[in-house]
Short mmCIF file of C-alpha atoms in Angstrom, two decimals:
data_model
loop_
_atom_site.label_atom_id
_atom_site.label_comp_id
_atom_site.label_asym_id
_atom_site.label_seq_id
_atom_site.Cartn_x
_atom_site.Cartn_y
_atom_site.Cartn_z
CA MET A 1 240.40 223.27 123.61
CA THR A 2 243.37 224.02 125.50
CA ALA A 3 246.77 222.47 124.65
CA SER A 4 247.24 218.71 125.26
CA PRO A 5 249.00 217.80 128.45
CA PRO A 6 252.69 216.93 127.79
CA THR A 7 253.46 213.21 127.38
CA ALA A 8 257.04 212.03 128.64
CA PRO A 9 259.21 210.67 125.92
CA ASP A 10 259.82 207.56 127.53
CA ARG A 11 255.93 206.75 128.36
CA PRO A 12 254.85 203.54 126.58
CA PRO A 13 251.90 204.16 124.50
CA ALA A 14 248.44 204.07 126.09
CA PRO A 15 246.55 200.80 126.27
CA ARG A 16 243.34 200.47 124.40
CA PRO A 17 240.42 201.14 126.61
CA TYR A 18 237.46 198.76 126.32
CA THR A 19 234.87 200.30 128.86
CA LEU A 20 233.46 203.82 129.77
CA LEU A 21 231.94 204.28 132.79
CA ALA A 22 229.73 207.44 132.24
CA GLU A 23 228.57 208.82 135.80
CA ILE A 24 226.01 211.03 134.38
CA THR A 25 224.71 212.48 137.61
CA TYR A 26 225.29 212.14 141.47
CA ARG A 27 221.56 212.88 142.12
CA CYS A 28 219.51 209.94 143.56
CA PRO A 29 216.26 209.27 145.43
CA LEU A 30 218.05 206.54 147.46
CA ARG A 31 220.16 206.72 150.50
CA CYS A 32 222.10 203.41 150.28
CA LEU A 33 224.69 202.63 152.99
CA TYR A 34 227.43 201.56 150.59
CA CYS A 35 226.86 203.94 147.98
CA SER A 36 229.95 204.56 145.84
CA ASN A 37 229.28 208.14 145.17
CA PRO A 38 232.19 210.42 146.80
CA ILE A 39 231.23 211.61 150.14
CA ASP A 40 231.27 215.34 148.73
CA PHE A 41 229.13 214.66 145.92
CA ALA A 42 226.73 217.62 147.09
CA ARG A 43 229.59 220.01 145.76
CA ALA A 44 229.41 218.62 142.29
CA GLN A 45 227.84 221.04 140.05
CA ALA A 46 227.24 221.88 136.15
CA GLU A 47 226.52 218.12 135.12
CA LEU A 48 227.57 217.54 131.33
CA THR A 49 224.86 218.09 128.83
CA ALA A 50 223.53 215.56 126.46
CA ALA A 51 225.58 217.22 123.67
CA GLU A 52 228.82 217.09 125.73
CA TRP A 53 228.20 213.35 126.49
CA GLY A 54 227.51 212.97 122.78
CA ARG A 55 230.95 214.12 122.10
CA VAL A 56 232.35 211.79 124.86
CA PHE A 57 230.84 208.87 123.53
CA ALA A 58 232.11 209.70 119.96
CA GLU A 59 235.74 210.20 121.31
CA ALA A 60 235.40 207.07 123.41
CA ALA A 61 234.46 204.98 120.48
CA ALA A 62 237.32 206.39 118.42
CA LEU A 63 239.66 205.31 121.41
CA GLY A 64 238.27 201.61 120.87
CA VAL A 65 235.72 201.65 123.77
CA VAL A 66 233.04 199.21 122.79
CA GLN A 67 230.69 199.36 125.90
CA VAL A 68 229.32 202.16 128.04
CA HIS A 69 227.65 202.08 131.49
CA LEU A 70 225.48 204.89 132.25
CA SER A 71 225.65 205.33 135.88
CA GLY A 72 225.13 207.52 138.69
CA GLY A 73 223.62 208.42 141.29
CA GLU A 74 220.48 207.46 139.60
CA PRO A 75 220.55 207.97 135.74
CA ALA A 76 216.82 208.07 135.38
CA VAL A 77 216.54 211.29 137.31
CA ARG A 78 217.87 212.87 133.95
CA ASP A 79 215.03 213.70 131.49
CA ASP A 80 217.50 213.58 128.62
CA LEU A 81 218.41 210.06 129.35
CA GLY A 82 216.88 208.79 126.12
CA ALA A 83 218.91 211.15 124.31
CA LEU A 84 222.14 209.84 125.91
CA VAL A 85 221.14 206.29 124.94
CA ALA A 86 220.57 207.45 121.42
CA HIS A 87 224.06 209.27 121.39
CA ALA A 88 225.90 206.27 122.48
CA ARG A 89 223.83 204.04 120.02
CA ALA A 90 224.92 206.35 117.17
CA HIS A 91 228.47 205.17 117.86
CA ARG A 92 227.76 201.63 117.92
CA LEU A 93 228.45 201.29 121.87
CA TYR A 94 226.94 198.57 123.92
CA ILE A 95 224.69 200.38 126.30
CA ASN A 96 224.28 199.25 129.81
CA LEU A 97 221.92 201.24 132.16
CA ILE A 98 222.87 200.85 135.89
CA SER A 99 219.88 201.72 137.85
CA GLY A 100 218.04 201.41 141.23
CA GLY A 101 214.79 201.18 139.09
CA THR A 102 212.75 203.33 141.17
CA LEU A 103 212.17 206.09 138.46
CA LEU A 104 211.58 203.53 135.55
CA ASP A 105 208.16 202.32 134.26
CA GLU A 106 207.08 200.37 131.24
CA PRO A 107 206.70 203.27 128.75
CA ARG A 108 210.07 204.73 129.83
CA LEU A 109 211.67 201.31 129.25
CA GLU A 110 209.99 200.95 126.14
CA ALA A 111 211.32 204.20 124.92
CA LEU A 112 214.76 203.49 126.04
CA ARG A 113 214.80 200.25 124.26
CA ALA A 114 213.70 202.03 121.12
CA ALA A 115 216.51 204.39 121.74
CA GLY A 116 219.16 201.68 121.75
CA LEU A 117 219.35 200.34 125.08
CA ASP A 118 220.86 196.94 125.49
CA HIS A 119 221.12 195.99 129.01
CA VAL A 120 219.75 196.76 132.42
CA GLN A 121 221.77 196.30 135.67
CA LEU A 122 219.23 196.67 138.50
CA SER A 123 220.49 197.00 142.03
CA ILE A 124 218.53 195.32 144.75
CA GLN A 125 219.51 195.31 148.69
CA ASP A 126 218.04 192.19 149.77
CA SER A 127 215.57 189.31 149.19
CA ALA A 128 213.32 190.43 152.05
CA ALA A 129 211.57 193.72 151.73
CA ALA A 130 212.19 195.31 155.19
CA ALA A 131 215.79 194.40 155.15
CA ALA A 132 216.21 195.78 151.76
CA ASP A 133 214.56 198.97 152.40
CA ARG A 134 216.71 199.45 155.56
CA VAL A 135 219.81 199.49 153.54
CA ALA A 136 218.44 201.77 150.65
CA GLY A 137 217.16 204.26 153.26
CA ALA A 138 213.69 204.25 151.53
CA PRO A 139 210.67 201.84 150.85
CA VAL A 140 211.49 200.86 147.37
CA HIS A 141 211.89 197.07 147.23
CA GLU A 142 208.61 196.09 145.69
CA LYS A 143 208.97 198.58 143.14
CA LYS A 144 212.58 197.32 142.05
CA ILE A 145 211.01 193.75 141.80
CA ALA A 146 208.16 195.05 139.55
CA VAL A 147 210.89 196.79 137.42
CA ALA A 148 213.04 193.79 137.15
CA ARG A 149 210.07 191.82 135.80
CA LEU A 150 209.37 194.50 133.26
CA VAL A 151 212.84 194.42 131.97
CA ALA A 152 212.56 190.73 131.46
CA LYS A 153 209.19 191.27 129.91
CA LEU A 154 210.52 193.75 127.40
CA GLY A 155 213.29 191.27 126.38
CA LEU A 156 216.27 193.46 127.57
CA ALA A 157 219.22 191.69 129.01
CA LEU A 158 219.06 191.91 132.75
CA THR A 159 221.57 191.84 135.45
CA LEU A 160 220.63 191.96 139.16
CA ASN A 161 223.43 193.60 141.36
CA VAL A 162 223.36 192.74 144.97
CA VAL A 163 226.04 194.37 147.18
CA ILE A 164 226.83 191.78 149.99
CA HIS A 165 227.48 192.74 153.45
CA ARG A 166 226.66 191.70 156.99
CA PHE A 167 222.99 192.46 156.80
CA ASN A 168 222.15 190.20 153.79
CA ILE A 169 225.01 187.67 153.56
CA ALA A 170 222.81 184.98 155.27
CA ARG A 171 220.54 185.19 152.42
CA VAL A 172 222.89 184.53 149.39
CA ASP A 173 220.56 181.32 148.58
CA ASP A 174 217.62 183.21 148.64
CA LEU A 175 218.90 186.07 146.41
CA ILE A 176 220.12 183.32 144.00
CA ARG A 177 216.44 182.05 143.80
CA LEU A 178 215.19 185.50 143.46
CA ALA A 179 217.28 186.19 140.41
CA ALA A 180 216.29 183.08 138.70
CA ASP A 181 212.59 183.73 139.27
CA LEU A 182 212.96 187.26 137.96
CA GLY A 183 214.44 186.03 134.79
CA ALA A 184 217.87 187.67 135.14
CA HIS A 185 220.59 186.68 132.80
CA ARG A 186 223.38 187.47 135.48
CA LEU A 187 223.58 187.80 139.11
CA GLU A 188 226.46 189.94 140.57
CA LEU A 189 227.03 189.22 144.32
CA ALA A 190 229.43 191.90 144.80
CA SER A 191 231.28 192.12 148.32
CA THR A 192 231.08 195.62 149.55
CA GLN A 193 233.96 197.58 148.45
CA PHE A 194 234.89 200.04 151.39
CA TYR A 195 235.09 203.34 149.73
CA ALA A 196 233.04 206.60 150.13
CA TRP A 197 229.63 205.72 151.87
CA ALA A 198 230.72 202.14 152.59
CA MET A 199 233.66 203.29 154.21
CA GLU A 200 231.64 205.28 156.59
CA ASN A 201 229.58 202.31 157.42
CA ARG A 202 232.48 199.58 157.21
CA ALA A 203 232.01 198.86 160.94
CA ALA A 204 228.26 197.82 160.42
CA LEU A 205 228.82 196.21 157.01
CA MET A 206 232.06 194.12 157.35
CA PRO A 207 230.78 190.42 157.72
CA SER A 208 232.75 187.94 159.72
CA ALA A 209 235.05 185.41 157.95
CA ALA A 210 232.81 182.66 158.77
CA GLN A 211 229.78 184.49 157.20
CA TYR A 212 231.84 185.41 154.09
CA ALA A 213 233.24 181.85 153.61
CA ALA A 214 229.55 180.10 153.87
CA ALA A 215 228.38 182.78 151.25
CA GLU A 216 231.22 182.19 148.89
CA ALA A 217 230.76 178.45 149.08
CA THR A 218 226.98 178.86 148.57
CA ALA A 219 227.61 181.07 145.54
CA ARG A 220 230.01 178.89 143.96
CA ALA A 221 227.82 175.61 144.31
CA ALA A 222 224.85 177.69 142.83
CA ALA A 223 227.04 178.68 139.76
CA GLU A 224 227.44 175.25 138.79
CA ARG A 225 223.91 174.31 139.50
CA TYR A 226 222.42 177.22 137.43
CA ARG A 227 225.09 176.85 134.59
CA GLY A 228 223.48 177.72 131.28
CA ARG A 229 220.51 179.41 132.78
CA LEU A 230 221.84 182.22 135.25
CA GLU A 231 225.37 183.42 135.42
CA ILE A 232 226.42 183.99 138.84
CA ALA A 233 229.61 186.17 139.63
CA PHE A 234 230.78 186.41 143.04
CA VAL A 235 233.07 189.59 143.62
CA ARG A 236 235.32 188.65 146.54
CA ASN A 237 235.93 190.61 149.75
CA ASP A 238 239.65 191.19 149.68
CA TYR A 239 239.79 192.04 153.37
CA LEU A 240 238.91 188.52 154.18
CA THR A 241 241.01 186.65 151.47
CA GLY A 242 244.25 188.29 151.66
CA GLU A 243 244.34 188.68 147.89
CA PRO A 244 244.11 192.18 146.65
CA LYS A 245 241.72 192.86 143.82
CA PRO A 246 243.07 194.11 140.34
CA CYS A 247 242.97 197.76 140.34
CA MET A 248 240.06 198.13 137.86
CA GLY A 249 241.97 195.58 135.79
CA GLY A 250 245.11 197.92 136.02
CA TRP A 251 244.99 201.76 136.56
CA GLY A 252 244.61 203.52 133.18
CA ARG A 253 244.67 200.04 131.34
CA SER A 254 241.10 199.37 130.11
CA ILE A 255 238.33 201.49 131.94
CA ILE A 256 237.79 205.14 131.48
CA CYS A 257 235.41 206.79 134.09
CA VAL A 258 234.02 210.41 133.38
CA ASP A 259 232.19 211.86 136.48
CA PRO A 260 228.98 214.13 136.17
CA THR A 261 231.16 217.19 135.71
CA GLY A 262 233.48 215.88 133.00
CA ARG A 263 236.52 214.83 135.13
CA VAL A 264 238.21 211.79 133.64
CA MET A 265 239.62 209.23 136.14
CA PRO A 266 240.64 205.57 136.05
CA CYS A 267 237.90 204.76 138.52
CA GLN A 268 234.90 206.39 140.40
CA ALA A 269 236.81 206.47 143.82
CA ALA A 270 240.11 207.98 142.37
CA ALA A 271 239.59 211.38 143.50
CA VAL A 272 240.16 210.52 146.93
CA ILE A 273 243.77 210.34 146.44
CA PRO A 274 245.45 213.96 147.01
CA GLY A 275 247.75 215.45 144.56
CA LEU A 276 246.11 213.99 141.49
CA GLU A 277 244.84 216.37 139.10
CA PHE A 278 242.12 215.23 136.87
CA ALA A 279 241.48 216.57 133.23
CA ASN A 280 238.15 217.55 132.10
CA VAL A 281 236.65 216.73 128.85
CA ARG A 282 235.24 220.39 128.73
CA ASP A 283 239.04 221.30 128.38
CA LEU A 284 240.77 218.45 126.41
CA SER A 285 239.57 215.64 124.20
CA LEU A 286 238.96 212.20 125.88
CA GLY A 287 242.01 210.84 123.71
CA GLU A 288 244.19 213.70 124.90
CA ILE A 289 243.46 212.92 128.55
CA TRP A 290 243.64 209.22 128.15
CA ARG A 291 247.04 209.43 126.55
CA GLY A 292 248.64 212.32 128.38
CA SER A 293 246.97 212.99 131.70
CA SER A 294 249.28 212.92 134.69
CA ALA A 295 246.62 211.45 136.83
CA ILE A 296 245.82 208.75 134.46
CA ASN A 297 249.33 207.99 134.00
CA ALA A 298 250.13 208.28 137.66
CA PHE A 299 249.76 204.20 138.29
CA ARG A 300 249.60 203.01 134.75
CA GLY A 301 251.84 199.99 134.07
CA LEU A 302 254.26 198.40 136.57
CA ALA A 303 257.25 201.23 136.72
CA TRP A 304 255.63 202.78 139.95
CA MET A 305 255.77 199.64 142.02
CA ALA A 306 258.06 199.17 145.10
CA GLU A 307 258.70 195.86 146.98
CA PRO A 308 257.18 193.49 147.72
CA CYS A 309 255.02 194.30 144.55
CA ALA A 310 257.98 194.95 142.00
CA SER A 311 259.18 191.30 142.36
CA CYS A 312 255.74 189.61 143.12
CA PRO A 313 254.64 186.98 140.50
CA ARG A 314 251.23 188.40 140.61
CA LYS A 315 251.94 191.91 139.89
CA GLU A 316 250.38 191.62 136.40
CA ILE A 317 247.28 190.03 137.78
CA ASP A 318 246.61 192.24 140.79
CA PHE A 319 248.71 195.28 139.79
CA GLY A 320 249.57 195.92 143.47
CA GLY A 321 245.94 196.03 144.48
CA CYS A 322 243.67 199.21 144.79
CA ARG A 323 245.58 202.48 144.91
CA CYS A 324 242.41 204.10 146.35
CA GLN A 325 242.22 201.50 149.33
CA ALA A 326 245.86 201.66 149.80
CA PHE A 327 245.62 205.43 150.52
CA LEU A 328 242.55 205.15 152.55
CA LEU A 329 244.10 202.56 154.74
CA THR A 330 247.77 203.73 154.89
CA GLY A 331 247.72 207.36 153.73
CA ALA A 332 250.09 206.49 150.91
CA ALA A 333 248.73 205.62 147.42
CA ARG A 334 251.91 204.00 146.53
CA ALA A 335 251.82 201.72 149.33
CA THR A 336 251.06 197.85 148.68
CA ASP A 337 247.44 197.48 149.20
CA PRO A 338 247.05 196.41 152.84
CA ALA A 339 244.44 193.80 151.92
CA CYS A 340 247.24 191.72 150.51
CA ARG A 341 248.72 189.06 153.01
CA LEU A 342 252.20 190.22 151.86
CA ALA A 343 251.75 193.99 152.47
CA PRO A 344 253.97 195.47 155.16
CA ASP A 345 250.78 197.05 156.58
CA HIS A 346 248.60 194.01 156.39
CA ALA A 347 248.02 194.24 160.14
CA ILE A 348 245.77 197.10 159.49
CA VAL A 349 243.17 194.74 157.63
CA THR A 350 243.86 191.89 159.93
CA ALA A 351 242.64 194.08 163.02
CA LEU A 352 239.56 195.37 160.86
CA ARG A 353 238.75 191.55 160.20
CA GLU A 354 238.95 190.73 163.61
CA ARG A 355 236.54 193.41 164.73
CA ALA A 356 233.98 192.35 162.23
CA THR A 357 232.88 189.58 164.74
CA ALA A 358 231.36 192.35 166.97
CA ASP A 359 227.48 192.88 166.84
CA GLU A 360 226.51 195.17 163.85
CA ALA A 361 223.90 196.81 166.26
CA ASP A 362 226.88 198.58 167.99
CA ALA A 363 227.61 200.49 164.87
CA ALA A 364 225.85 203.49 163.84
CA LEU A 365 224.73 203.98 160.27
CA VAL A 366 225.34 206.85 157.96
CA TYR A 367 223.05 207.16 154.95
CA ARG A 368 223.83 208.98 151.86
CA ASP A 369 222.17 212.20 151.57
CA VAL A 370 222.95 215.71 150.65
CA ARG A 371 222.70 217.11 154.26
CA THR A 372 225.13 214.37 155.49
CA SER A 373 227.41 214.98 152.52
CA ARG A 374 227.72 218.69 153.19
CA LYS A 375 228.32 218.11 156.93
CA LEU A 376 231.14 215.57 156.23
CA THR A 377 232.66 217.62 153.45
CA ALA A 378 232.51 220.77 155.85
CA ALA A 379 234.27 218.73 158.67
CA ALA A 380 236.92 217.37 156.36
CA ILE A 381 237.63 220.79 154.89
CA ALA A 382 237.91 222.48 158.34
CA GLY A 383 240.35 219.59 159.43
CA GLY A 384 242.35 220.29 156.30
CA GLY A 385 241.78 216.67 155.09
CA ALA A 386 239.98 214.81 152.21
CA PRO A 387 236.38 214.14 152.93
CA VAL A 388 236.61 210.53 153.95
CA ARG A 389 237.07 208.80 157.37
CA SER A 390 237.77 205.40 158.46
CA ASN A 391 235.58 203.97 161.45
#
């Protein structure tokens, strides 16, 4: 271990983290249009071993973390997934597997349950197979539905996660009925967050304001109708509401993200911000990084804020909005998130919202895959910029 990074004498104590997002791999058999993996994921090498993840889980538990989300990519591409679950169980962490389901079957799910798995969050793309497979970039919908039924059969808690966008937003009611039929405990209707591959496809994925309003009304009515049987969470689209989402509940406040190579970040998109140096668990303990990392402390708390955020009564609710989104839209990570109707740069989002009435067929689709990742990354490097673009 190298020396701990210096901690400023006037820096307040680090808050207790409750959640560890463990991105154990970027490998995945799917090509989803909205994938949150970084555009340059093809450059990621040397995934943490099961033993290294075991140490991370131990250090996370010592910090106060109570739950771990095993994510990716597709976590099930790792043959040692059962060992990872067992390591997390050894430290009494609640274990949620975030999966596309295509590499799971009954024997493997039974083995994961025996190792200590508590919960499966299964992604589906739509209620209709052809539409779902178009977004996933592979014919996998029927397999996902079968896996959802297996999860319920085995008695594991089941969340269905559906990213909502222009292609499926008219079928929110069908998706709710499907979740109930599959025996899900929770349905997350998550409006597309425009980072990484979703940013590449923003012109195609952004719904109109009218489509969004109808979907939200449908979801809220269903939440009352299914109360006590199915929890329905509707994650809002801040481009369309004018109210920025809290930045992971506050940057460096309660969530730790560790990427496949061991970099520690406040969220999975943070690496898009230039100038931040993310410490690695191969060099320092998770506790040292959580408390002393310059990147984790960059936007922690409220002191970094300028106006209008600094005097806003909502500053401890939305924390100035998303730092990654602020950078992607304005080029300045310290700017007020343009999703906020009070932001000086709100006109950027207003223009994007108005463009969302165009026919989606006019927008080209960019599927997540290794060749595209390498191509976009090479173009960004040649241009001297980050491997992202806004369409």
